[in-house]
Tab-separated table of C-alpha atoms and ligand atoms in Angstrom:
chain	number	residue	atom	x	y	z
A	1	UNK	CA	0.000	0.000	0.000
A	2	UNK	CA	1.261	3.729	-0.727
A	3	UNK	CA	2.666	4.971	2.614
A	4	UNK	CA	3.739	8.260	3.497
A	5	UNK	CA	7.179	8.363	4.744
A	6	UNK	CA	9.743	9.874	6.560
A	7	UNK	CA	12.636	8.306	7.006
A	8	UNK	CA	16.222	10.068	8.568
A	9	UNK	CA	19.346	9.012	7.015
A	10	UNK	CA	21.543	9.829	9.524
A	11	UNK	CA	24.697	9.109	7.428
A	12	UNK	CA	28.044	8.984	9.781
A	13	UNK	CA	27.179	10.912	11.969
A	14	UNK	CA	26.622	10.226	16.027
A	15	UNK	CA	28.354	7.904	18.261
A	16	UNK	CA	26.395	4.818	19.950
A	17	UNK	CA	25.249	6.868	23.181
A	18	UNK	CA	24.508	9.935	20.748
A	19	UNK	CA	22.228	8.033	18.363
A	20	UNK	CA	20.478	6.029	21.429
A	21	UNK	CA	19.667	9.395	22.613
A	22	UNK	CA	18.359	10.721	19.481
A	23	UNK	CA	16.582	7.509	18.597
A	24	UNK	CA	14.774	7.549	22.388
A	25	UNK	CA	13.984	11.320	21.365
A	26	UNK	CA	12.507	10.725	18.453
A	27	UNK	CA	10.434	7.959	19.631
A	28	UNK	CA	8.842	9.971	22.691
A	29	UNK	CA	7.971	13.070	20.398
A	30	UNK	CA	6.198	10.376	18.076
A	31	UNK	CA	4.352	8.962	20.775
A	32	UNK	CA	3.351	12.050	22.191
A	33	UNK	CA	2.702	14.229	19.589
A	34	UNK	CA	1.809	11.275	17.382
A	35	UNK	CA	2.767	11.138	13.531
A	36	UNK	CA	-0.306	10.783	11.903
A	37	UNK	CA	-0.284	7.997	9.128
A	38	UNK	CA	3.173	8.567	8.478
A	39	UNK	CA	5.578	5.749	8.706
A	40	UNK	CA	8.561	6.970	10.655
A	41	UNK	CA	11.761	5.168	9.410
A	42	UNK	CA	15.638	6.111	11.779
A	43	UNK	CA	19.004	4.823	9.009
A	44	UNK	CA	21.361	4.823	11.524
A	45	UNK	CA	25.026	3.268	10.922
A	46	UNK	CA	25.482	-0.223	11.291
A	47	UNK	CA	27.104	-0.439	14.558
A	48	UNK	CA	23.780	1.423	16.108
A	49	UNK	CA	21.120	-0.581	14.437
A	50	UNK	CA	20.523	-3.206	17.536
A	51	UNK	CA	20.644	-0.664	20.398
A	52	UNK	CA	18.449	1.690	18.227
A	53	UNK	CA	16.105	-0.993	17.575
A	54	UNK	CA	16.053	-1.997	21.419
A	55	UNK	CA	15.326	1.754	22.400
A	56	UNK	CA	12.849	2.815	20.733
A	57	UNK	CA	8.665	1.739	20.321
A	58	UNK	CA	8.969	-0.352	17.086
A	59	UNK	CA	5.453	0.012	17.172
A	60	UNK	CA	5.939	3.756	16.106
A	61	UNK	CA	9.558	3.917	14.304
A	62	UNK	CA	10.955	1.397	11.769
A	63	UNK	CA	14.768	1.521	12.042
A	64	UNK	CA	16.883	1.438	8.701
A	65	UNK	CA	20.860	0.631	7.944
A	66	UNK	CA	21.921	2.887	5.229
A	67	UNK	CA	23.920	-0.139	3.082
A	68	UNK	CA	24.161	-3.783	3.359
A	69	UNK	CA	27.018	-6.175	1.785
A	70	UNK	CA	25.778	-7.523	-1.878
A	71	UNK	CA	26.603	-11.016	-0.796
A	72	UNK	CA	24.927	-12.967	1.542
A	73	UNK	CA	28.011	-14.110	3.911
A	74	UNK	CA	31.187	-15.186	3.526
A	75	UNK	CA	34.379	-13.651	3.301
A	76	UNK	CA	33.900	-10.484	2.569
A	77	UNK	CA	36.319	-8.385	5.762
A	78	UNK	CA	34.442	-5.103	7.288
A	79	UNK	CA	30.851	-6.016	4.789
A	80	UNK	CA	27.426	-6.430	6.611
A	81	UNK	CA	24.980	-8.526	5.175
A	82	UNK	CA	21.289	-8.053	5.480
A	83	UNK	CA	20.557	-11.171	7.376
A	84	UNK	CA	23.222	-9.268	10.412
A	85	UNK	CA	20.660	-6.356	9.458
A	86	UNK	CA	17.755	-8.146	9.649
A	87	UNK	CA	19.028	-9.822	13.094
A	88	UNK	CA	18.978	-6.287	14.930
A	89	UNK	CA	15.519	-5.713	14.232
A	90	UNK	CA	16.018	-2.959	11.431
A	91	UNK	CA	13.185	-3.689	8.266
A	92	UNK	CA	14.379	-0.832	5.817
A	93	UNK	CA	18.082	-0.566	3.858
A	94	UNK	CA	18.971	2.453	2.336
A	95	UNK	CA	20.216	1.667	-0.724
A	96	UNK	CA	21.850	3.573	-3.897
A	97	UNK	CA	22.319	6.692	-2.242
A	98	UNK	CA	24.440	9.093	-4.329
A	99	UNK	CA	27.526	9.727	-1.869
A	100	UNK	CA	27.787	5.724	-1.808
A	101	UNK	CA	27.646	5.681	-5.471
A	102	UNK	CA	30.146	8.724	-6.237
A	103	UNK	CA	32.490	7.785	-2.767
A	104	UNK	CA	32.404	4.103	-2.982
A	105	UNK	CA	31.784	3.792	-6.765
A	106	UNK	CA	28.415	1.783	-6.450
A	107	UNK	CA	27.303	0.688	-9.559
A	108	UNK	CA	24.090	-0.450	-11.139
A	109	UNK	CA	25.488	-4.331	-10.707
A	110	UNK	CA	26.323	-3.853	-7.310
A	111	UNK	CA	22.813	-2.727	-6.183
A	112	UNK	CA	20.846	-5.049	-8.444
A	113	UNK	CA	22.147	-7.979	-6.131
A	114	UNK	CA	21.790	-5.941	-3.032
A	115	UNK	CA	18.448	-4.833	-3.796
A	116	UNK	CA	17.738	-8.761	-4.442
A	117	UNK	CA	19.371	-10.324	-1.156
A	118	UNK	CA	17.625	-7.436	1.147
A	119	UNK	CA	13.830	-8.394	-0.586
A	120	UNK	CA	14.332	-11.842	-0.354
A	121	UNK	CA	15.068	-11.289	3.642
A	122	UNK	CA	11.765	-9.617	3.707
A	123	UNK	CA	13.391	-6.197	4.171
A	124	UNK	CA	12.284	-2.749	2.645
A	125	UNK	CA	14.737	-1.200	0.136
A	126	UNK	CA	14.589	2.404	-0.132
A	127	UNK	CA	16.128	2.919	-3.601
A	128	UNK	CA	17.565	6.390	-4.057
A	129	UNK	CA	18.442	7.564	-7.356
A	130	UNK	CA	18.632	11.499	-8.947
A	131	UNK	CA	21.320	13.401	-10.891
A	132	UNK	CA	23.912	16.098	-10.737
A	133	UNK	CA	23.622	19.075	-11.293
A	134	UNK	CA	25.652	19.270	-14.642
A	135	UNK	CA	22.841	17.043	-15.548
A	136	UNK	CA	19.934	19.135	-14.199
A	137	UNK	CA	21.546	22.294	-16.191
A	138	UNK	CA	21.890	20.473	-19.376
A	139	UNK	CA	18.041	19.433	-18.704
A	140	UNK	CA	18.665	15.894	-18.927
A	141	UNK	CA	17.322	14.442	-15.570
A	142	UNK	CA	14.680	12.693	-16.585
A	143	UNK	CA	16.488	10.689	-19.148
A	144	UNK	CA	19.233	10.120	-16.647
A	145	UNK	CA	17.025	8.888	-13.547
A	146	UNK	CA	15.051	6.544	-16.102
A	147	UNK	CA	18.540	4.981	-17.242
A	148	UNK	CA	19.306	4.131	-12.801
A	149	UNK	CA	15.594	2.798	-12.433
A	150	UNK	CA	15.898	0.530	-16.418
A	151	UNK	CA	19.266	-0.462	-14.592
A	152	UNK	CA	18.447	-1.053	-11.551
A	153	UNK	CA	14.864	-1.639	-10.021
A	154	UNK	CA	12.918	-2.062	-13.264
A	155	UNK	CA	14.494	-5.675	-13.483
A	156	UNK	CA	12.588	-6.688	-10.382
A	157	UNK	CA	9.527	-8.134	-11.233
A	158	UNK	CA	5.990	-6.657	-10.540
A	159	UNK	CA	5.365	-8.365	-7.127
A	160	UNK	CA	8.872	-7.343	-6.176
A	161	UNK	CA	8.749	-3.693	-6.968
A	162	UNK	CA	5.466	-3.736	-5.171
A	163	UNK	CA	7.803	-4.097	-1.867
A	164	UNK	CA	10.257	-1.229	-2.902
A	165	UNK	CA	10.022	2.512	-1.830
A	166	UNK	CA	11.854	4.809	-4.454
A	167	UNK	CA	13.664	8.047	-2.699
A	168	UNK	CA	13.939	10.884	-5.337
A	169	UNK	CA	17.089	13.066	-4.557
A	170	UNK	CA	19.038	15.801	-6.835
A	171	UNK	CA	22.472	15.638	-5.457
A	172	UNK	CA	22.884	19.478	-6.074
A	173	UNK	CA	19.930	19.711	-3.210
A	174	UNK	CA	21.793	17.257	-0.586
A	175	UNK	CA	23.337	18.997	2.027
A	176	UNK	CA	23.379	22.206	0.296
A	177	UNK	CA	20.657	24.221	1.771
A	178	UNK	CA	19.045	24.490	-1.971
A	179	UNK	CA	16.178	22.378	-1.902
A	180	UNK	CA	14.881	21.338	-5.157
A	181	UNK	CA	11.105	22.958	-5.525
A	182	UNK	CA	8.243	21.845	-4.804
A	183	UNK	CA	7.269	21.850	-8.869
A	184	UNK	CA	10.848	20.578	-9.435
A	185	UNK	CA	10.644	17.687	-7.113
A	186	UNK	CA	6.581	16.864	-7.981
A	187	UNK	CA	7.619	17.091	-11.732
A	188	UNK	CA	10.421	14.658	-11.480
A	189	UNK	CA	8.338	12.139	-8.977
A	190	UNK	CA	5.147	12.646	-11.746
A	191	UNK	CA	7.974	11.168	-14.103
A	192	UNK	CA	9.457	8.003	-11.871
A	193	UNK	CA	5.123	7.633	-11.534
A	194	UNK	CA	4.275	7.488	-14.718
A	195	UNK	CA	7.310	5.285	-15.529
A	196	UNK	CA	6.564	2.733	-13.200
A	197	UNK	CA	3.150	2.893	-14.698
A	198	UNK	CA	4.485	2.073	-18.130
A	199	UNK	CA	6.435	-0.307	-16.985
A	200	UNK	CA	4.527	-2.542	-14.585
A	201	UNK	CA	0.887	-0.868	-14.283
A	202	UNK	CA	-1.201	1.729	-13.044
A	203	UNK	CA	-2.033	-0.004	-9.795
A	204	UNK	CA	1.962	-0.750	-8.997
A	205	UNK	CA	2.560	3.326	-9.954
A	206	UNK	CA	-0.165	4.441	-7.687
A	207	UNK	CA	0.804	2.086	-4.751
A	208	UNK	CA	4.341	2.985	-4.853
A	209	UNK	CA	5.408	5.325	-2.408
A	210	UNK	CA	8.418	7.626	-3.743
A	211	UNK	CA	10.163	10.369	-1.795
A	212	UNK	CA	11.581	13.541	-1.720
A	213	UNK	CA	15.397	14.022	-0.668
A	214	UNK	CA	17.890	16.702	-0.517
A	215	UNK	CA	17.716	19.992	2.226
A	216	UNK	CA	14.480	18.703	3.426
A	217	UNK	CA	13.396	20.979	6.608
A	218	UNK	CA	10.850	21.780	9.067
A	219	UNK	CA	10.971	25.238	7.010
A	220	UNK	CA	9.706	23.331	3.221
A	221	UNK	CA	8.591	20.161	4.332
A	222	UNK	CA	4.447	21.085	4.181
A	223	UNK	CA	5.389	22.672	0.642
A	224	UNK	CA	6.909	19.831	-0.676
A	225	UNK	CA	4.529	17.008	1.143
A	226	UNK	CA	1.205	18.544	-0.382
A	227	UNK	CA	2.530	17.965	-3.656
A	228	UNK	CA	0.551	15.156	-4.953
A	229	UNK	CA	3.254	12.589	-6.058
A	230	UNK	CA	5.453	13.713	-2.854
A	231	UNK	CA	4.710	10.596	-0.163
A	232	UNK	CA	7.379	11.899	1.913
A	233	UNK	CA	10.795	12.468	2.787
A	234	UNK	CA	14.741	10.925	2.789
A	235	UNK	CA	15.732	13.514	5.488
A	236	UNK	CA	19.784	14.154	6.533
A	237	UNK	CA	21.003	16.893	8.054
A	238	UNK	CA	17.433	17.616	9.536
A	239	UNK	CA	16.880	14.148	10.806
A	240	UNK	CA	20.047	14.968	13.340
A	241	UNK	CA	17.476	16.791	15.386
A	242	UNK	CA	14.859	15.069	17.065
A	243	UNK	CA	12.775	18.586	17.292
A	244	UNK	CA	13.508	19.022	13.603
A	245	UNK	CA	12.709	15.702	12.118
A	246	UNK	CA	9.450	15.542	14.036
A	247	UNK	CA	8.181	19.076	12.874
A	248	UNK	CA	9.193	17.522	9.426
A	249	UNK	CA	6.828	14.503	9.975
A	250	UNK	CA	3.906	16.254	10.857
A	251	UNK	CA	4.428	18.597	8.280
A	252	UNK	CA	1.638	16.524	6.505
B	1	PGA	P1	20.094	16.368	3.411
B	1	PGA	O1	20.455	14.868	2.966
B	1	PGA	O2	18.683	16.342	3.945
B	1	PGA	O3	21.111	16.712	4.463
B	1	PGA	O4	20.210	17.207	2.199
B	1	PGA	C1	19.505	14.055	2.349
B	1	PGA	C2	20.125	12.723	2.021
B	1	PGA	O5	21.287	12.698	1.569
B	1	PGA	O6	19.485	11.669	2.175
């Protein structure tokens, strides 16, 4: 079913105590001041996943690692594979996000077989994808996001992209302070929509919940969310806040 989400991608940032403390935060707000329908997602690193997933209500906030290995085990030094993910209690993995793509030179290969092993644990993918801004100035974003979801995603099969949630995120609007607009951001989601659409079928388009990613505050978040393709937000900088992410989930 189309969610609405908002999920924190804490990146590396916070040690153990830190993100227990923000984690416990965020979980109190949410169960005072409630969240609405919105499905409230922490990506913490790996090493907090267990003792975030111990601390908080998991009744009221899903808990995410932001990468997983793409194999299953073996002998792999320093990789973490989603079954170790899956064993802390976190359901979502962040995966394809731009600075692991550009940093760590993740390529469409590498996250076909990651998206694969974290469905077939039964864990959420949140698929990011979204261009540069060379891209964006030579007007070529749509053609460019279409290429990451044919290489990527699009080879899953319906029932399996029924599971996914897509995250939407210009990499000229992460961590920059310029947020993409609202028009900007619904226009490109309208596009990944209507793709999906083409691809699979109406009822797989309409169910899929995509998101909004890059500068995402307390200060845009209502603009962006009442756009009618928006179903939420991949939040960074923001989510480091426990006041801050909360004012951006009940921005809807
Ligand atoms: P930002 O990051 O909200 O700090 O721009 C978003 C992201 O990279 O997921």
């Amino acid at each position: 079913m189309r969610k609405k989400i908002v999920a924190g991608n804490w990146k590396c940032n916070t040690t153990l105590a830190e993100g227990i403390a923000l984690a416990k935060q965020v979980s109190n707000l949410v169960a005072e001041k409630g969240a609405k329908d919105v499905v409230v997602v922490l990506g913490t690193p790996f090493t907090h996943l267990a003792s975030v997933a111990t601390a908080v209500d998991l009744s009221r906030v899903s808990v995410s690692a932001q990468n997983c290995a793409a194999e299953a085990k073996g002998a792999f030094t320093g990789e973490v594979s989603v079954s170790m993910i899956q064993s802390t209690g976190a359901t979502y993995v962040i995966l394809g996000h731009s600075e692991r793509r550009e940093y760590y030179h993740e390529t469409s290969e590498t996250l076909n077989k990651k998206v694969a092993l974290t469905l077939a644990q039964g864990l959420t993918p949140i698929y990011c994808c979204g261009e540069a801004l060379a891209i964006r100035e030579a007007g070529t974003e749509n053609a460019f996001v279409k290429k990451q979801l044919e290489e990527t995603v699009f080879n899953l099969s319906a029932e399996d992209f029924g599971k996914i949630v897509i995250a939407y995120e210009p990499i000229w609007a992460i961590g920059t302070g310029r947020t993409a607009s609202s028009q900007q951001a619904q226009d490109m989601l309208s596009f990944i929509r209507q793709l999906i659409a083409k691809k699979y079928n109406q009822n797989i388009a309409a169910e899929c919940s995509i998101l909004y990613g890059g500068s995402c505050s307390p200060a845009n978040a209502q603009e962006l969310f009442s756009q009618p393709d928006i179903d939420g937000g991949l939040i960074g900088g923001a989510s480091l806040k426990a006041d801050d992410f909360l004012a951006i989930i009940n921005a809807y």
